[in-house]
Amino acid sequence: MRKSTRLALDDRLAGPSIGDPLRVLHLFNQYQFFGGEEAAVLRMTEAMRASGARVEERFFASKDWELPGAPPRWKQAAFALNHPAALDRVRAMHQNLGSDLWLGHNLLPVLSLGVLRTAHRLKVPMALYLHNYRPFSVSGSLWAGDGIAKGGLKKNFMAEIFNGAWQGSVPRTALLAGLLHIAHALGWYRRVSGWIAVSEFVRERFVEAGVPRERTHVLAYPYLPTTPPAPAEMPEHFLFLGRLTVPKGVRVLLQTWERVQAQLGTAAPRLVIAGEGELQKEVMAAAEASGGVIRYIGNASAPEKDALIRRSHALVVPSVWWDP
């Protein structure tokens, strides 16, 4: 390697030297539904390239394992720990790029936790961007049933397992908990050179979990202005933008609007919900039952979001988990 295997994030990521651009292999396992994390990953690629870095993306998609011809479930479980075919592609791109740094986000299930070991064997620094709590949480949200499962910070995943926190399945949650235990026991996470948290709160939770503070950094999602915002319009609705999951408070939101509508009837304020996720059918059913008080529009594009915000009284953020 042309660079030290120790990652000096503060110095090296501040900007490449003239004539010596930083070469970054950007790794991400896309979720079943597009969301804020994936949008942030794409913005990071753009920002690094704008700063002069040479960035190549190697993305994998969880939905590929739901298609015909996908590996059987038992083999998918093994591949989540170490997926040779995916790692071969990563190694090939690394050799072509001559990368100085691997920047990873979500690694499961197709990319696999084995990418941590592979980076160590190739002596390339590995940085993980922490959008959530996945290394210490099976679901990534530290959420089990109806509360925070703090035991995950001590690698105790029993609460999440009993509540089927991952994909609503106890067996799948138990299996993934076992894989996380193996990765920790083998020291794969100890080989991560830099942990980049989306907020100080997330950073402190990882330090609490045992990650050395000197390896942690904070880089919040950026605000990227494009054009001057249009003037606000006459407000028509309240607005929820986000992934449709229990930790995001979607059920709390629906229950609240049901109570409001019961009290106010036709005078109840309108609610627009935009996003995708596991509770999509519940949201659609609630919208249909509301008689037009709740409107569900699915995933909204950036221009659509701008227009919805301009016509909203306020954004509603009902999260009940430790939202990063």
C-alpha angles and dihedrals in degrees: 000000000000092000135054115269088233111089115229097189098172093054105030099042092046087082139311121263118256109278091007108082118189110250113215129186105206113208127192138156106212118225126234089261129040111245147154094292093058091045089053091049091053091048090052091056090051093047094049092048091048089054091056101264121136106233129185121187123219105184129175127193127225090207090065088075090059093058128093111277094030117139115273117266095257091053092046088058092055091044091054087068097040123358108186097191093051093044091050088058091048092050092048093052090046091054093048093048098038086219123205094197141020113213112196134186124169108004101180139136110346102026090046135207087269089085087079092058092042092055090051093050091050090048093234119140113252122207123187121206110214111218089157140350101281099137087060100029131058092212094036091236102076085233126138125173103319104340150043114289098214091173089082090074086066091043092256105137099169096111092053092046094051090050097044089237095175115069090335091282127121094200094049092046091049091049094050090045087056091052092051089050090052093049091050093044091052090051096241093138091048087063093062106115098202136015113203113196125200090224143008089254092058091045092054092051091055092047087050088053091056105267108144108255092223089063094052127091136174124229114165123205108276128237107230111195115209113169128354109279116258117245116276114264131217104296114248107167150000114257137219118190117180151074113316101237138126095250090053087062097244093143091048088052094050093046091049093052091047089057093045092051091048089055101039104028113190090000092065113123117253120252125203118197121196125182144063134253149111094310094053094114091050091051092049091050092049091049092051092047093049094068093231100319089107120043123191116199104172121225111356125212121231094262090047091051091051091052093046092050092049090055097043132101089213145328114260117218108183098166114157098185131071090283107199 
